[in-house]
Amino acid sequence: MKLPGREGRHKRVTDKMQGTAAKPRLVVFRSKKHIYAQLINDAENKAITGLSTLSEEFKAKKMKPSNKDAAKEVGKLIAEKALALGIKEICFDRAGYKYHGRVQALSDGAREGGLKF
């Protein structure tokens, strides 16, 4: 079955990339107003942790949720959560989006926060 556009690109990537407990997959989803990030263990089909611009941790920063600065902050916050759980390495799944703008800012924030990928 052929999936259109971004969904098809995401499926092709996730078929090749598997997150494990030691090296989970950091998945990004962006909407017009918000950006979301989740760490997923594909071996157990479980989301380990997640964060978005709608989360309380982000809202405490009092930033506008729909720009690159917000995405970078979400990346730093997800990195803090991952390091607290003992996760240092991840695989970055851009979910079919171009590695550009808010998606790139989120990954840069995660790298600054201490994650390796």
Short mmCIF file of N, CA and C in Angstrom, two decimals:
data_model
loop_
_atom_site.label_atom_id
_atom_site.label_comp_id
_atom_site.label_asym_id
_atom_site.label_seq_id
_atom_site.Cartn_x
_atom_site.Cartn_y
_atom_site.Cartn_z
N MET A 1 0.84 -1.18 0.00
CA MET A 1 0.00 0.00 0.00
C MET A 1 0.88 1.24 0.00
N LYS A 2 0.57 2.16 -0.86
CA LYS A 2 1.37 3.38 -0.97
C LYS A 2 0.76 4.46 -0.08
N LEU A 3 1.57 5.01 0.80
CA LEU A 3 1.11 6.10 1.66
C LEU A 3 1.55 7.42 1.06
N PRO A 4 0.72 8.43 1.13
CA PRO A 4 1.08 9.71 0.51
C PRO A 4 2.06 10.53 1.34
N GLY A 5 2.94 11.25 0.66
CA GLY A 5 3.76 12.29 1.26
C GLY A 5 4.55 11.91 2.48
N ARG A 6 4.42 12.72 3.53
CA ARG A 6 5.21 12.56 4.74
C ARG A 6 5.00 11.21 5.38
N GLU A 7 3.78 10.70 5.40
CA GLU A 7 3.50 9.41 6.03
C GLU A 7 4.28 8.28 5.36
N GLY A 8 4.38 8.33 4.06
CA GLY A 8 5.15 7.32 3.32
C GLY A 8 6.63 7.41 3.63
N ARG A 9 7.15 8.64 3.68
CA ARG A 9 8.57 8.82 4.02
C ARG A 9 8.85 8.33 5.44
N HIS A 10 7.92 8.62 6.37
CA HIS A 10 8.10 8.18 7.75
C HIS A 10 8.10 6.65 7.84
N LYS A 11 7.21 6.02 7.12
CA LYS A 11 7.13 4.55 7.13
C LYS A 11 8.42 3.93 6.60
N ARG A 12 8.97 4.49 5.51
CA ARG A 12 10.23 3.98 4.96
C ARG A 12 11.36 4.08 5.98
N VAL A 13 11.40 5.18 6.72
CA VAL A 13 12.46 5.38 7.71
C VAL A 13 12.28 4.43 8.89
N THR A 14 11.06 4.30 9.40
CA THR A 14 10.83 3.46 10.57
C THR A 14 10.98 1.97 10.26
N ASP A 15 10.83 1.58 9.00
CA ASP A 15 11.08 0.19 8.62
C ASP A 15 12.55 -0.17 8.79
N LYS A 16 13.42 0.81 8.61
CA LYS A 16 14.87 0.57 8.70
C LYS A 16 15.44 0.87 10.08
N MET A 17 14.78 1.72 10.86
CA MET A 17 15.30 2.18 12.14
C MET A 17 14.49 1.60 13.29
N GLN A 18 15.15 0.93 14.23
CA GLN A 18 14.46 0.36 15.38
C GLN A 18 15.07 0.91 16.66
N GLY A 19 14.22 1.39 17.55
CA GLY A 19 14.67 1.86 18.85
C GLY A 19 14.69 0.70 19.84
N THR A 20 15.69 0.67 20.70
CA THR A 20 15.78 -0.36 21.74
C THR A 20 15.77 0.32 23.10
N ALA A 21 15.84 -0.47 24.15
CA ALA A 21 15.86 0.12 25.50
C ALA A 21 17.15 0.90 25.70
N ALA A 22 18.26 0.40 25.14
CA ALA A 22 19.55 1.08 25.30
C ALA A 22 19.67 2.30 24.39
N LYS A 23 19.09 2.21 23.20
CA LYS A 23 19.18 3.30 22.21
C LYS A 23 17.79 3.52 21.60
N PRO A 24 16.92 4.25 22.31
CA PRO A 24 15.56 4.46 21.80
C PRO A 24 15.52 5.44 20.63
N ARG A 25 14.36 5.47 19.99
CA ARG A 25 14.15 6.33 18.83
C ARG A 25 13.47 7.62 19.30
N LEU A 26 14.06 8.77 18.98
CA LEU A 26 13.46 10.07 19.30
C LEU A 26 12.63 10.51 18.10
N VAL A 27 11.32 10.48 18.24
CA VAL A 27 10.40 10.81 17.15
C VAL A 27 9.90 12.23 17.33
N VAL A 28 9.85 12.97 16.22
CA VAL A 28 9.38 14.35 16.23
C VAL A 28 8.07 14.43 15.46
N PHE A 29 7.12 15.17 16.01
CA PHE A 29 5.91 15.52 15.26
C PHE A 29 5.73 17.01 15.40
N ARG A 30 5.44 17.66 14.30
CA ARG A 30 5.21 19.10 14.38
C ARG A 30 3.86 19.43 13.75
N SER A 31 3.17 20.33 14.41
CA SER A 31 1.94 20.88 13.85
C SER A 31 2.21 22.36 13.61
N LYS A 32 1.22 23.09 13.19
CA LYS A 32 1.44 24.51 12.93
C LYS A 32 1.75 25.28 14.21
N LYS A 33 1.15 24.87 15.32
CA LYS A 33 1.34 25.61 16.56
C LYS A 33 2.31 24.97 17.54
N HIS A 34 2.48 23.65 17.51
CA HIS A 34 3.24 22.97 18.54
C HIS A 34 4.23 21.98 17.94
N ILE A 35 5.15 21.51 18.79
CA ILE A 35 6.09 20.46 18.40
C ILE A 35 6.13 19.44 19.53
N TYR A 36 6.20 18.18 19.15
CA TYR A 36 6.14 17.07 20.11
C TYR A 36 7.36 16.18 19.91
N ALA A 37 7.88 15.59 20.99
CA ALA A 37 9.00 14.66 20.91
C ALA A 37 8.73 13.49 21.85
N GLN A 38 9.01 12.27 21.37
CA GLN A 38 8.82 11.06 22.18
C GLN A 38 10.03 10.16 22.03
N LEU A 39 10.40 9.50 23.11
CA LEU A 39 11.40 8.44 23.06
C LEU A 39 10.66 7.11 23.03
N ILE A 40 10.94 6.30 22.01
CA ILE A 40 10.19 5.06 21.82
C ILE A 40 11.11 3.86 21.80
N ASN A 41 10.72 2.82 22.54
CA ASN A 41 11.40 1.53 22.53
C ASN A 41 10.57 0.61 21.63
N ASP A 42 11.08 0.37 20.40
CA ASP A 42 10.33 -0.44 19.44
C ASP A 42 10.33 -1.92 19.80
N ALA A 43 11.31 -2.36 20.57
CA ALA A 43 11.37 -3.77 20.96
C ALA A 43 10.16 -4.14 21.81
N GLU A 44 9.70 -3.23 22.65
CA GLU A 44 8.54 -3.48 23.51
C GLU A 44 7.30 -2.70 23.07
N ASN A 45 7.42 -1.94 21.98
CA ASN A 45 6.32 -1.09 21.49
C ASN A 45 5.80 -0.16 22.58
N LYS A 46 6.73 0.52 23.26
CA LYS A 46 6.35 1.43 24.34
C LYS A 46 7.02 2.78 24.16
N ALA A 47 6.29 3.82 24.53
CA ALA A 47 6.87 5.16 24.61
C ALA A 47 7.51 5.28 25.99
N ILE A 48 8.79 5.58 26.01
CA ILE A 48 9.51 5.69 27.29
C ILE A 48 9.14 7.00 27.97
N THR A 49 9.25 8.09 27.23
CA THR A 49 8.88 9.40 27.75
C THR A 49 8.57 10.31 26.59
N GLY A 50 7.92 11.40 26.87
CA GLY A 50 7.58 12.35 25.83
C GLY A 50 7.47 13.75 26.39
N LEU A 51 7.51 14.72 25.48
CA LEU A 51 7.43 16.11 25.90
C LEU A 51 6.95 16.93 24.70
N SER A 52 6.29 18.01 24.96
CA SER A 52 5.86 18.88 23.87
C SER A 52 5.77 20.31 24.37
N THR A 53 5.38 21.20 23.47
CA THR A 53 5.20 22.59 23.87
C THR A 53 3.92 22.75 24.69
N LEU A 54 3.14 21.69 24.85
CA LEU A 54 1.94 21.72 25.69
C LEU A 54 2.22 21.21 27.10
N SER A 55 3.42 20.69 27.35
CA SER A 55 3.78 20.12 28.65
C SER A 55 3.98 21.22 29.69
N GLU A 56 3.79 20.85 30.94
CA GLU A 56 3.93 21.80 32.05
C GLU A 56 5.37 22.33 32.14
N GLU A 57 6.37 21.45 31.89
CA GLU A 57 7.78 21.87 31.97
C GLU A 57 8.07 22.98 30.98
N PHE A 58 7.48 22.88 29.79
CA PHE A 58 7.70 23.91 28.77
C PHE A 58 6.92 25.17 29.09
N LYS A 59 5.67 25.00 29.54
CA LYS A 59 4.82 26.16 29.82
C LYS A 59 5.41 27.03 30.93
N ALA A 60 6.19 26.42 31.83
CA ALA A 60 6.81 27.19 32.90
C ALA A 60 7.84 28.17 32.35
N LYS A 61 8.36 27.92 31.15
CA LYS A 61 9.36 28.81 30.53
C LYS A 61 8.72 30.05 29.92
N LYS A 62 7.40 30.04 29.72
CA LYS A 62 6.64 31.15 29.16
C LYS A 62 7.20 31.63 27.83
N MET A 63 7.30 30.68 26.88
CA MET A 63 7.79 30.98 25.54
C MET A 63 6.65 30.78 24.53
N LYS A 64 6.79 31.41 23.37
CA LYS A 64 5.84 31.18 22.28
C LYS A 64 6.08 29.77 21.76
N PRO A 65 5.03 28.94 21.61
CA PRO A 65 5.24 27.52 21.29
C PRO A 65 5.52 27.20 19.82
N SER A 66 5.41 28.16 18.91
CA SER A 66 5.45 27.80 17.50
C SER A 66 6.69 28.31 16.75
N ASN A 67 7.82 28.49 17.44
CA ASN A 67 9.01 28.93 16.72
C ASN A 67 10.21 28.04 17.01
N LYS A 68 11.35 28.35 16.40
CA LYS A 68 12.53 27.51 16.53
C LYS A 68 13.10 27.53 17.95
N ASP A 69 12.98 28.66 18.64
CA ASP A 69 13.47 28.73 20.02
C ASP A 69 12.71 27.75 20.91
N ALA A 70 11.41 27.64 20.69
CA ALA A 70 10.59 26.70 21.46
C ALA A 70 11.00 25.27 21.16
N ALA A 71 11.26 24.97 19.88
CA ALA A 71 11.67 23.62 19.49
C ALA A 71 13.01 23.27 20.13
N LYS A 72 13.92 24.22 20.17
CA LYS A 72 15.23 23.97 20.79
C LYS A 72 15.07 23.70 22.28
N GLU A 73 14.19 24.44 22.91
CA GLU A 73 13.93 24.24 24.35
C GLU A 73 13.31 22.87 24.61
N VAL A 74 12.40 22.42 23.75
CA VAL A 74 11.81 21.09 23.88
C VAL A 74 12.90 20.03 23.74
N GLY A 75 13.85 20.24 22.82
CA GLY A 75 14.98 19.33 22.66
C GLY A 75 15.82 19.24 23.93
N LYS A 76 16.08 20.38 24.55
CA LYS A 76 16.87 20.39 25.79
C LYS A 76 16.11 19.69 26.92
N LEU A 77 14.81 19.93 27.00
CA LEU A 77 14.02 19.32 28.06
C LEU A 77 13.90 17.80 27.89
N ILE A 78 13.74 17.33 26.64
CA ILE A 78 13.66 15.88 26.42
C ILE A 78 15.00 15.23 26.72
N ALA A 79 16.10 15.96 26.45
CA ALA A 79 17.43 15.44 26.77
C ALA A 79 17.60 15.30 28.29
N GLU A 80 17.12 16.28 29.04
CA GLU A 80 17.17 16.20 30.51
C GLU A 80 16.42 14.98 31.02
N LYS A 81 15.21 14.78 30.47
CA LYS A 81 14.40 13.63 30.89
C LYS A 81 15.09 12.31 30.54
N ALA A 82 15.68 12.24 29.36
CA ALA A 82 16.35 11.02 28.92
C ALA A 82 17.57 10.73 29.80
N LEU A 83 18.35 11.75 30.09
CA LEU A 83 19.54 11.56 30.93
C LEU A 83 19.13 11.13 32.34
N ALA A 84 18.02 11.65 32.83
CA ALA A 84 17.53 11.24 34.16
C ALA A 84 17.14 9.76 34.16
N LEU A 85 16.71 9.24 33.00
CA LEU A 85 16.36 7.83 32.89
C LEU A 85 17.56 6.95 32.54
N GLY A 86 18.74 7.57 32.38
CA GLY A 86 19.95 6.82 32.06
C GLY A 86 20.16 6.57 30.58
N ILE A 87 19.48 7.32 29.74
CA ILE A 87 19.62 7.17 28.29
C ILE A 87 20.56 8.24 27.78
N LYS A 88 21.64 7.83 27.13
CA LYS A 88 22.62 8.79 26.61
C LYS A 88 22.67 8.81 25.09
N GLU A 89 22.32 7.68 24.45
CA GLU A 89 22.35 7.59 22.99
C GLU A 89 20.95 7.32 22.46
N ILE A 90 20.63 7.97 21.35
CA ILE A 90 19.32 7.78 20.70
C ILE A 90 19.52 7.68 19.19
N CYS A 91 18.47 7.27 18.49
CA CYS A 91 18.43 7.43 17.03
C CYS A 91 17.35 8.48 16.76
N PHE A 92 17.67 9.43 15.91
CA PHE A 92 16.77 10.55 15.64
C PHE A 92 15.87 10.22 14.46
N ASP A 93 14.57 10.25 14.67
CA ASP A 93 13.58 9.98 13.64
C ASP A 93 12.86 11.29 13.34
N ARG A 94 13.12 11.86 12.18
CA ARG A 94 12.52 13.14 11.81
C ARG A 94 11.12 12.99 11.26
N ALA A 95 10.61 11.75 11.20
CA ALA A 95 9.22 11.44 10.86
C ALA A 95 8.80 11.93 9.48
N GLY A 96 9.71 11.91 8.53
CA GLY A 96 9.37 12.31 7.17
C GLY A 96 9.45 13.79 6.91
N TYR A 97 9.75 14.60 7.94
CA TYR A 97 9.91 16.04 7.76
C TYR A 97 11.32 16.32 7.26
N LYS A 98 11.50 17.46 6.59
CA LYS A 98 12.84 17.88 6.20
C LYS A 98 13.63 18.22 7.46
N TYR A 99 14.93 17.92 7.42
CA TYR A 99 15.80 18.27 8.55
C TYR A 99 16.14 19.74 8.40
N HIS A 100 15.21 20.58 8.87
CA HIS A 100 15.27 22.00 8.59
C HIS A 100 14.36 22.70 9.58
N GLY A 101 14.66 23.91 9.94
CA GLY A 101 13.77 24.71 10.78
C GLY A 101 13.58 24.15 12.17
N ARG A 102 12.31 23.93 12.55
CA ARG A 102 12.00 23.50 13.91
C ARG A 102 12.48 22.09 14.21
N VAL A 103 12.49 21.21 13.22
CA VAL A 103 12.97 19.84 13.43
C VAL A 103 14.46 19.86 13.73
N GLN A 104 15.21 20.65 12.96
CA GLN A 104 16.65 20.78 13.19
C GLN A 104 16.92 21.45 14.53
N ALA A 105 16.13 22.45 14.90
CA ALA A 105 16.31 23.14 16.17
C ALA A 105 16.09 22.17 17.34
N LEU A 106 15.08 21.30 17.23
CA LEU A 106 14.84 20.32 18.29
C LEU A 106 16.03 19.38 18.44
N SER A 107 16.58 18.91 17.33
CA SER A 107 17.73 18.00 17.41
C SER A 107 18.96 18.72 17.95
N ASP A 108 19.15 19.99 17.59
CA ASP A 108 20.27 20.75 18.13
C ASP A 108 20.13 20.93 19.64
N GLY A 109 18.91 21.19 20.09
CA GLY A 109 18.66 21.31 21.54
C GLY A 109 18.92 20.01 22.27
N ALA A 110 18.54 18.88 21.66
CA ALA A 110 18.79 17.58 22.29
C ALA A 110 20.29 17.31 22.38
N ARG A 111 21.03 17.68 21.34
CA ARG A 111 22.49 17.50 21.37
C ARG A 111 23.11 18.39 22.46
N GLU A 112 22.65 19.65 22.54
CA GLU A 112 23.16 20.54 23.58
C GLU A 112 22.83 20.02 24.97
N GLY A 113 21.69 19.35 25.09
CA GLY A 113 21.28 18.78 26.37
C GLY A 113 22.08 17.57 26.80
N GLY A 114 22.88 17.00 25.87
CA GLY A 114 23.75 15.89 26.24
C GLY A 114 23.48 14.57 25.55
N LEU A 115 22.49 14.50 24.65
CA LEU A 115 22.22 13.26 23.95
C LEU A 115 23.16 13.11 22.76
N LYS A 116 23.51 11.85 22.46
CA LYS A 116 24.38 11.56 21.32
C LYS A 116 23.60 10.81 20.27
N PHE A 117 23.73 11.27 19.01
CA PHE A 117 23.14 10.58 17.86
C PHE A 117 23.78 11.07 16.60
#
